[in-house]
Amino acid sequence: MDDAIKQQVNQSTGEYLLFTLYWLAFFLLVLPIPSNVILFLLDGGSLVFKTNAIYLFISTFITAVLTLPFLKSTLEAQNKSDVIGHLAIKKMALFPLIITVLLTAAYVLLEQGFFSFMEVAVPGFMLEIKAQTNSLLDKILLLFAVVFIGPIYEEVVFRGVAFYRLKKTALGAIGAIIIPSIVFTLIHGQYDQVEIFISVFVFSCLMGLLRHLSGNLWYCIIAHMICNLLVLGDIIF
């Protein structure tokens, strides 16, 4: 009897993991297609997509909006309240928020110090963005895309949907932290330096741990926003 139950649990976990990866692939590979088509048309049919602020804003915004209708299905929710509850979107307390902000800022500063010590070069795509971000409008659009829309979208997908689905399986909190972090790292393939690639994985695991310990997705979103803001500010300001 115990073996049968164990086999059933393992099968259920495997199926849940597989479908979670399917959903991640859908969010990360399929949903961006409409925005890419729009950019393709706006660029006169060019297959070389630019990395300027306007293009990044349009792509990020459209993809984030297209995600919303699918949250109910991916979270197996019955209504809007269930979606909010399964994503762990709650009111934040002041003290944990302050601690989150301070620890995130300290982490980013230590990370930048380490990169400087190791003489890790600034990624080429960041230099390209910097070269194409000249006007105030460019900076505002880039700020919204990278600091606000991007972190909300990514945290909802990885620490919201994926975390919720995987934590309730036999994989538990550890699987819900590590597996989405692997995928999170892989989609940031624009970083060609090993040190930065590793730091992305570490950061994602820390976000997963924060989600687990706090039980509140907002802290992950705020931490992600701060991280992106500090990195972006070092590039364009």
mmCIF file of C-alpha atoms in Angstrom:
data_model
loop_
_atom_site.group_PDB
_atom_site.id
_atom_site.type_symbol
_atom_site.label_atom_id
_atom_site.label_comp_id
_atom_site.label_asym_id
_atom_site.label_seq_id
_atom_site.Cartn_x
_atom_site.Cartn_y
_atom_site.Cartn_z
ATOM 1 C CA MET A 1 0.000 0.000 0.000
ATOM 2 C CA ASP A 2 2.802 2.407 0.929
ATOM 3 C CA ASP A 3 4.630 1.663 -2.332
ATOM 4 C CA ALA A 4 1.472 2.324 -4.315
ATOM 5 C CA ILE A 5 0.911 5.654 -2.583
ATOM 6 C CA LYS A 6 4.549 6.618 -3.070
ATOM 7 C CA GLN A 7 4.357 5.743 -6.767
ATOM 8 C CA GLN A 8 1.188 7.805 -7.126
ATOM 9 C CA VAL A 9 2.803 10.786 -5.387
ATOM 10 C CA ASN A 10 5.898 10.552 -7.596
ATOM 11 C CA GLN A 11 3.743 10.346 -10.718
ATOM 12 C CA SER A 12 1.691 13.333 -9.590
ATOM 13 C CA THR A 13 4.878 15.303 -8.854
ATOM 14 C CA GLY A 14 6.342 14.430 -12.242
ATOM 15 C CA GLU A 15 3.182 15.486 -14.045
ATOM 16 C CA TYR A 16 2.955 18.710 -12.067
ATOM 17 C CA LEU A 17 6.592 19.508 -12.786
ATOM 18 C CA LEU A 18 6.121 18.784 -16.482
ATOM 19 C CA PHE A 19 3.029 20.963 -16.772
ATOM 20 C CA THR A 20 4.722 23.734 -14.781
ATOM 21 C CA LEU A 21 7.622 23.693 -17.238
ATOM 22 C CA TYR A 22 5.098 23.763 -20.082
ATOM 23 C CA TRP A 23 3.501 26.864 -18.598
ATOM 24 C CA LEU A 24 6.880 28.525 -18.092
ATOM 25 C CA ALA A 25 7.726 27.824 -21.730
ATOM 26 C CA PHE A 26 4.382 29.282 -22.756
ATOM 27 C CA PHE A 27 4.910 32.456 -20.727
ATOM 28 C CA LEU A 28 8.528 32.933 -21.743
ATOM 29 C CA LEU A 29 8.592 31.702 -25.354
ATOM 30 C CA VAL A 30 5.064 31.895 -26.758
ATOM 31 C CA LEU A 31 3.578 35.034 -25.192
ATOM 32 C CA PRO A 32 6.453 37.284 -26.364
ATOM 33 C CA ILE A 33 5.665 36.372 -30.000
ATOM 34 C CA PRO A 34 2.871 38.972 -30.461
ATOM 35 C CA SER A 35 5.123 41.771 -29.208
ATOM 36 C CA ASN A 36 7.906 40.579 -31.515
ATOM 37 C CA VAL A 37 5.469 40.616 -34.448
ATOM 38 C CA ILE A 38 4.456 44.173 -33.591
ATOM 39 C CA LEU A 39 8.099 45.252 -33.348
ATOM 40 C CA PHE A 40 8.772 43.484 -36.633
ATOM 41 C CA LEU A 41 6.040 45.518 -38.317
ATOM 42 C CA LEU A 42 7.090 48.770 -36.659
ATOM 43 C CA ASP A 43 10.658 48.204 -37.802
ATOM 44 C CA GLY A 44 9.609 47.808 -41.413
ATOM 45 C CA GLY A 45 10.038 44.059 -41.538
ATOM 46 C CA SER A 46 13.550 43.978 -40.152
ATOM 47 C CA LEU A 47 14.556 40.711 -38.506
ATOM 48 C CA VAL A 48 17.192 42.468 -36.397
ATOM 49 C CA PHE A 49 15.371 43.712 -33.336
ATOM 50 C CA LYS A 50 16.806 46.763 -31.671
ATOM 51 C CA THR A 51 17.549 47.013 -27.980
ATOM 52 C CA ASN A 52 16.550 50.628 -27.473
ATOM 53 C CA ALA A 53 14.208 51.781 -24.728
ATOM 54 C CA ILE A 54 11.073 52.050 -26.860
ATOM 55 C CA TYR A 55 11.384 48.505 -28.173
ATOM 56 C CA LEU A 56 12.095 47.098 -24.719
ATOM 57 C CA PHE A 57 9.126 48.929 -23.238
ATOM 58 C CA ILE A 58 6.706 47.746 -25.919
ATOM 59 C CA SER A 59 7.903 44.151 -25.718
ATOM 60 C CA THR A 60 7.848 43.990 -21.912
ATOM 61 C CA PHE A 61 4.492 45.722 -21.557
ATOM 62 C CA ILE A 62 2.645 43.620 -24.138
ATOM 63 C CA THR A 63 4.033 40.347 -22.812
ATOM 64 C CA ALA A 64 3.116 41.258 -19.229
ATOM 65 C CA VAL A 65 -0.438 42.196 -20.207
ATOM 66 C CA LEU A 66 -0.925 38.988 -22.208
ATOM 67 C CA THR A 67 0.059 36.982 -19.126
ATOM 68 C CA LEU A 68 -2.911 38.177 -17.071
ATOM 69 C CA PRO A 69 -5.688 36.108 -18.716
ATOM 70 C CA PHE A 70 -3.752 32.878 -18.132
ATOM 71 C CA LEU A 71 -3.075 33.287 -14.413
ATOM 72 C CA LYS A 72 -6.381 31.768 -13.386
ATOM 73 C CA SER A 73 -5.670 28.550 -15.289
ATOM 74 C CA THR A 74 -2.036 28.214 -14.270
ATOM 75 C CA LEU A 75 -2.847 28.773 -10.607
ATOM 76 C CA GLU A 76 -5.893 26.483 -10.745
ATOM 77 C CA ALA A 77 -7.952 29.314 -9.297
ATOM 78 C CA GLN A 78 -11.711 29.689 -9.307
ATOM 79 C CA ASN A 79 -11.848 33.459 -9.113
ATOM 80 C CA LYS A 80 -9.803 36.633 -8.750
ATOM 81 C CA SER A 81 -9.475 36.194 -4.989
ATOM 82 C CA ASP A 82 -7.972 32.748 -5.490
ATOM 83 C CA VAL A 83 -5.468 34.155 -7.999
ATOM 84 C CA ILE A 84 -4.365 36.815 -5.528
ATOM 85 C CA GLY A 85 -4.177 34.280 -2.722
ATOM 86 C CA HIS A 86 -2.223 31.694 -4.704
ATOM 87 C CA LEU A 87 0.224 34.362 -5.855
ATOM 88 C CA ALA A 88 0.631 35.373 -2.208
ATOM 89 C CA ILE A 89 -0.103 39.025 -2.898
ATOM 90 C CA LYS A 90 -0.672 40.508 0.547
ATOM 91 C CA LYS A 91 -0.218 43.721 2.450
ATOM 92 C CA MET A 92 3.382 44.387 3.414
ATOM 93 C CA ALA A 93 4.550 45.150 6.930
ATOM 94 C CA LEU A 94 6.907 48.098 7.364
ATOM 95 C CA PHE A 95 9.743 46.352 9.215
ATOM 96 C CA PRO A 96 10.103 43.382 6.805
ATOM 97 C CA LEU A 97 9.922 45.861 3.916
ATOM 98 C CA ILE A 98 12.774 47.938 5.346
ATOM 99 C CA ILE A 99 14.859 44.808 5.943
ATOM 100 C CA THR A 100 14.171 43.648 2.385
ATOM 101 C CA VAL A 101 15.250 46.989 0.928
ATOM 102 C CA LEU A 102 18.442 47.169 3.007
ATOM 103 C CA LEU A 103 19.494 43.568 2.390
ATOM 104 C CA THR A 104 18.824 43.852 -1.339
ATOM 105 C CA ALA A 105 20.840 47.062 -1.614
ATOM 106 C CA ALA A 106 23.682 45.480 0.370
ATOM 107 C CA TYR A 107 23.614 42.389 -1.856
ATOM 108 C CA VAL A 108 23.782 44.433 -5.048
ATOM 109 C CA LEU A 109 26.640 46.568 -3.726
ATOM 110 C CA LEU A 110 28.589 43.463 -2.691
ATOM 111 C CA GLU A 111 27.896 41.893 -6.063
ATOM 112 C CA GLN A 112 29.100 44.973 -7.932
ATOM 113 C CA GLY A 113 32.184 45.093 -5.734
ATOM 114 C CA PHE A 114 32.917 41.461 -6.524
ATOM 115 C CA PHE A 115 32.492 42.061 -10.261
ATOM 116 C CA SER A 116 34.825 45.033 -10.046
ATOM 117 C CA PHE A 117 37.424 43.003 -8.139
ATOM 118 C CA MET A 118 37.182 40.166 -10.668
ATOM 119 C CA GLU A 119 37.304 42.712 -13.501
ATOM 120 C CA VAL A 120 34.083 41.408 -15.026
ATOM 121 C CA ALA A 121 33.299 43.481 -18.095
ATOM 122 C CA VAL A 122 29.951 45.165 -18.562
ATOM 123 C CA PRO A 123 27.809 42.928 -20.825
ATOM 124 C CA GLY A 124 27.699 44.031 -24.427
ATOM 125 C CA PHE A 125 23.911 44.362 -24.567
ATOM 126 C CA MET A 126 24.039 46.806 -21.639
ATOM 127 C CA LEU A 127 26.585 48.939 -23.455
ATOM 128 C CA GLU A 128 24.335 48.864 -26.512
ATOM 129 C CA ILE A 129 21.340 49.978 -24.455
ATOM 130 C CA LYS A 130 23.402 52.755 -22.906
ATOM 131 C CA ALA A 131 24.516 53.948 -26.336
ATOM 132 C CA GLN A 132 20.894 54.097 -27.553
ATOM 133 C CA THR A 133 19.443 55.727 -24.426
ATOM 134 C CA ASN A 134 19.943 59.432 -24.904
ATOM 135 C CA SER A 135 16.722 61.370 -24.378
ATOM 136 C CA LEU A 136 14.699 61.775 -21.194
ATOM 137 C CA LEU A 137 11.859 59.808 -22.788
ATOM 138 C CA ASP A 138 14.224 56.907 -23.478
ATOM 139 C CA LYS A 139 15.316 56.864 -19.848
ATOM 140 C CA ILE A 140 11.734 56.995 -18.564
ATOM 141 C CA LEU A 141 10.594 54.146 -20.826
ATOM 142 C CA LEU A 142 13.640 52.072 -19.917
ATOM 143 C CA LEU A 143 12.987 52.734 -16.245
ATOM 144 C CA PHE A 144 9.391 51.536 -16.518
ATOM 145 C CA ALA A 145 10.337 48.456 -18.543
ATOM 146 C CA VAL A 146 13.306 47.286 -16.491
ATOM 147 C CA VAL A 147 12.497 48.520 -12.986
ATOM 148 C CA PHE A 148 8.711 48.180 -12.813
ATOM 149 C CA ILE A 149 7.092 46.005 -15.482
ATOM 150 C CA GLY A 150 9.914 43.464 -15.833
ATOM 151 C CA PRO A 151 10.260 42.579 -12.132
ATOM 152 C CA ILE A 152 6.495 42.322 -11.638
ATOM 153 C CA TYR A 153 6.136 40.039 -14.654
ATOM 154 C CA GLU A 154 9.086 37.812 -13.774
ATOM 155 C CA GLU A 155 8.211 37.490 -10.092
ATOM 156 C CA VAL A 156 4.581 36.653 -10.879
ATOM 157 C CA VAL A 157 5.751 33.925 -13.266
ATOM 158 C CA PHE A 158 8.624 32.463 -11.239
ATOM 159 C CA ARG A 159 7.931 33.180 -7.563
ATOM 160 C CA GLY A 160 4.184 33.323 -8.111
ATOM 161 C CA VAL A 161 2.963 30.672 -10.541
ATOM 162 C CA ALA A 162 5.940 28.289 -10.600
ATOM 163 C CA PHE A 163 6.566 28.506 -6.856
ATOM 164 C CA TYR A 164 2.932 27.878 -5.986
ATOM 165 C CA ARG A 165 2.605 24.913 -8.330
ATOM 166 C CA LEU A 166 5.838 23.195 -7.277
ATOM 167 C CA LYS A 167 5.766 23.808 -3.541
ATOM 168 C CA LYS A 168 2.630 21.729 -3.052
ATOM 169 C CA THR A 169 4.266 18.702 -4.695
ATOM 170 C CA ALA A 170 6.783 16.285 -3.199
ATOM 171 C CA LEU A 171 9.498 18.680 -4.394
ATOM 172 C CA GLY A 172 8.513 21.069 -1.617
ATOM 173 C CA ALA A 173 10.007 24.496 -1.020
ATOM 174 C CA ILE A 174 13.486 23.455 -2.182
ATOM 175 C CA GLY A 175 12.214 22.341 -5.573
ATOM 176 C CA ALA A 176 10.004 25.417 -5.810
ATOM 177 C CA ILE A 177 13.089 27.582 -5.277
ATOM 178 C CA ILE A 178 15.723 25.778 -7.354
ATOM 179 C CA ILE A 179 13.792 24.634 -10.441
ATOM 180 C CA PRO A 180 12.319 28.059 -11.320
ATOM 181 C CA SER A 181 15.749 29.577 -10.619
ATOM 182 C CA ILE A 182 17.357 27.310 -13.209
ATOM 183 C CA VAL A 183 14.832 28.421 -15.819
ATOM 184 C CA PHE A 184 15.173 32.048 -14.685
ATOM 185 C CA THR A 185 18.924 31.851 -15.220
ATOM 186 C CA LEU A 186 18.601 30.231 -18.632
ATOM 187 C CA ILE A 187 16.305 32.959 -19.981
ATOM 188 C CA HIS A 188 18.929 35.538 -19.052
ATOM 189 C CA GLY A 189 21.269 34.158 -21.669
ATOM 190 C CA GLN A 190 22.211 37.679 -22.765
ATOM 191 C CA TYR A 191 24.863 37.544 -20.068
ATOM 192 C CA ASP A 192 27.926 35.898 -21.557
ATOM 193 C CA GLN A 193 30.103 36.135 -18.435
ATOM 194 C CA VAL A 194 30.117 33.087 -16.168
ATOM 195 C CA GLU A 195 30.324 35.216 -13.018
ATOM 196 C CA ILE A 196 27.180 37.161 -13.897
ATOM 197 C CA PHE A 197 25.388 33.996 -14.982
ATOM 198 C CA ILE A 198 26.085 32.442 -11.569
ATOM 199 C CA SER A 199 25.015 35.605 -9.762
ATOM 200 C CA VAL A 200 21.680 35.541 -11.622
ATOM 201 C CA PHE A 201 21.060 32.017 -10.330
ATOM 202 C CA VAL A 202 22.028 32.984 -6.781
ATOM 203 C CA PHE A 203 19.786 36.046 -6.900
ATOM 204 C CA SER A 204 16.860 33.976 -8.162
ATOM 205 C CA CYS A 205 17.346 31.429 -5.379
ATOM 206 C CA LEU A 206 17.389 34.255 -2.840
ATOM 207 C CA MET A 207 14.128 35.565 -4.277
ATOM 208 C CA GLY A 208 12.654 32.094 -3.940
ATOM 209 C CA LEU A 209 13.859 31.883 -0.342
ATOM 210 C CA LEU A 210 12.364 35.306 0.358
ATOM 211 C CA ARG A 211 9.064 34.140 -1.107
ATOM 212 C CA HIS A 212 9.153 31.039 1.088
ATOM 213 C CA LEU A 213 10.074 32.812 4.313
ATOM 214 C CA SER A 214 7.853 35.855 3.905
ATOM 215 C CA GLY A 215 4.868 34.181 2.264
ATOM 216 C CA ASN A 216 4.399 37.425 0.362
ATOM 217 C CA LEU A 217 5.219 37.984 -3.311
ATOM 218 C CA TRP A 218 5.440 41.747 -2.888
ATOM 219 C CA TYR A 219 8.763 41.516 -1.057
ATOM 220 C CA CYS A 220 10.228 39.603 -4.005
ATOM 221 C CA ILE A 221 8.915 42.198 -6.430
ATOM 222 C CA ILE A 222 10.318 45.089 -4.396
ATOM 223 C CA ALA A 223 13.723 43.372 -4.044
ATOM 224 C CA HIS A 224 13.822 42.672 -7.789
ATOM 225 C CA MET A 225 12.911 46.281 -8.550
ATOM 226 C CA ILE A 226 15.676 47.601 -6.304
ATOM 227 C CA CYS A 227 18.234 45.283 -7.860
ATOM 228 C CA ASN A 228 17.311 46.345 -11.392
ATOM 229 C CA LEU A 229 17.200 50.008 -10.405
ATOM 230 C CA LEU A 230 20.696 49.972 -8.943
ATOM 231 C CA VAL A 231 22.126 48.108 -11.921
ATOM 232 C CA LEU A 232 20.263 50.280 -14.423
ATOM 233 C CA GLY A 233 21.227 53.486 -12.652
ATOM 234 C CA ASP A 234 24.864 52.528 -12.925
ATOM 235 C CA ILE A 235 24.426 52.227 -16.693
ATOM 236 C CA ILE A 236 22.313 55.153 -17.834
ATOM 237 C CA PHE A 237 22.746 57.842 -15.170
#
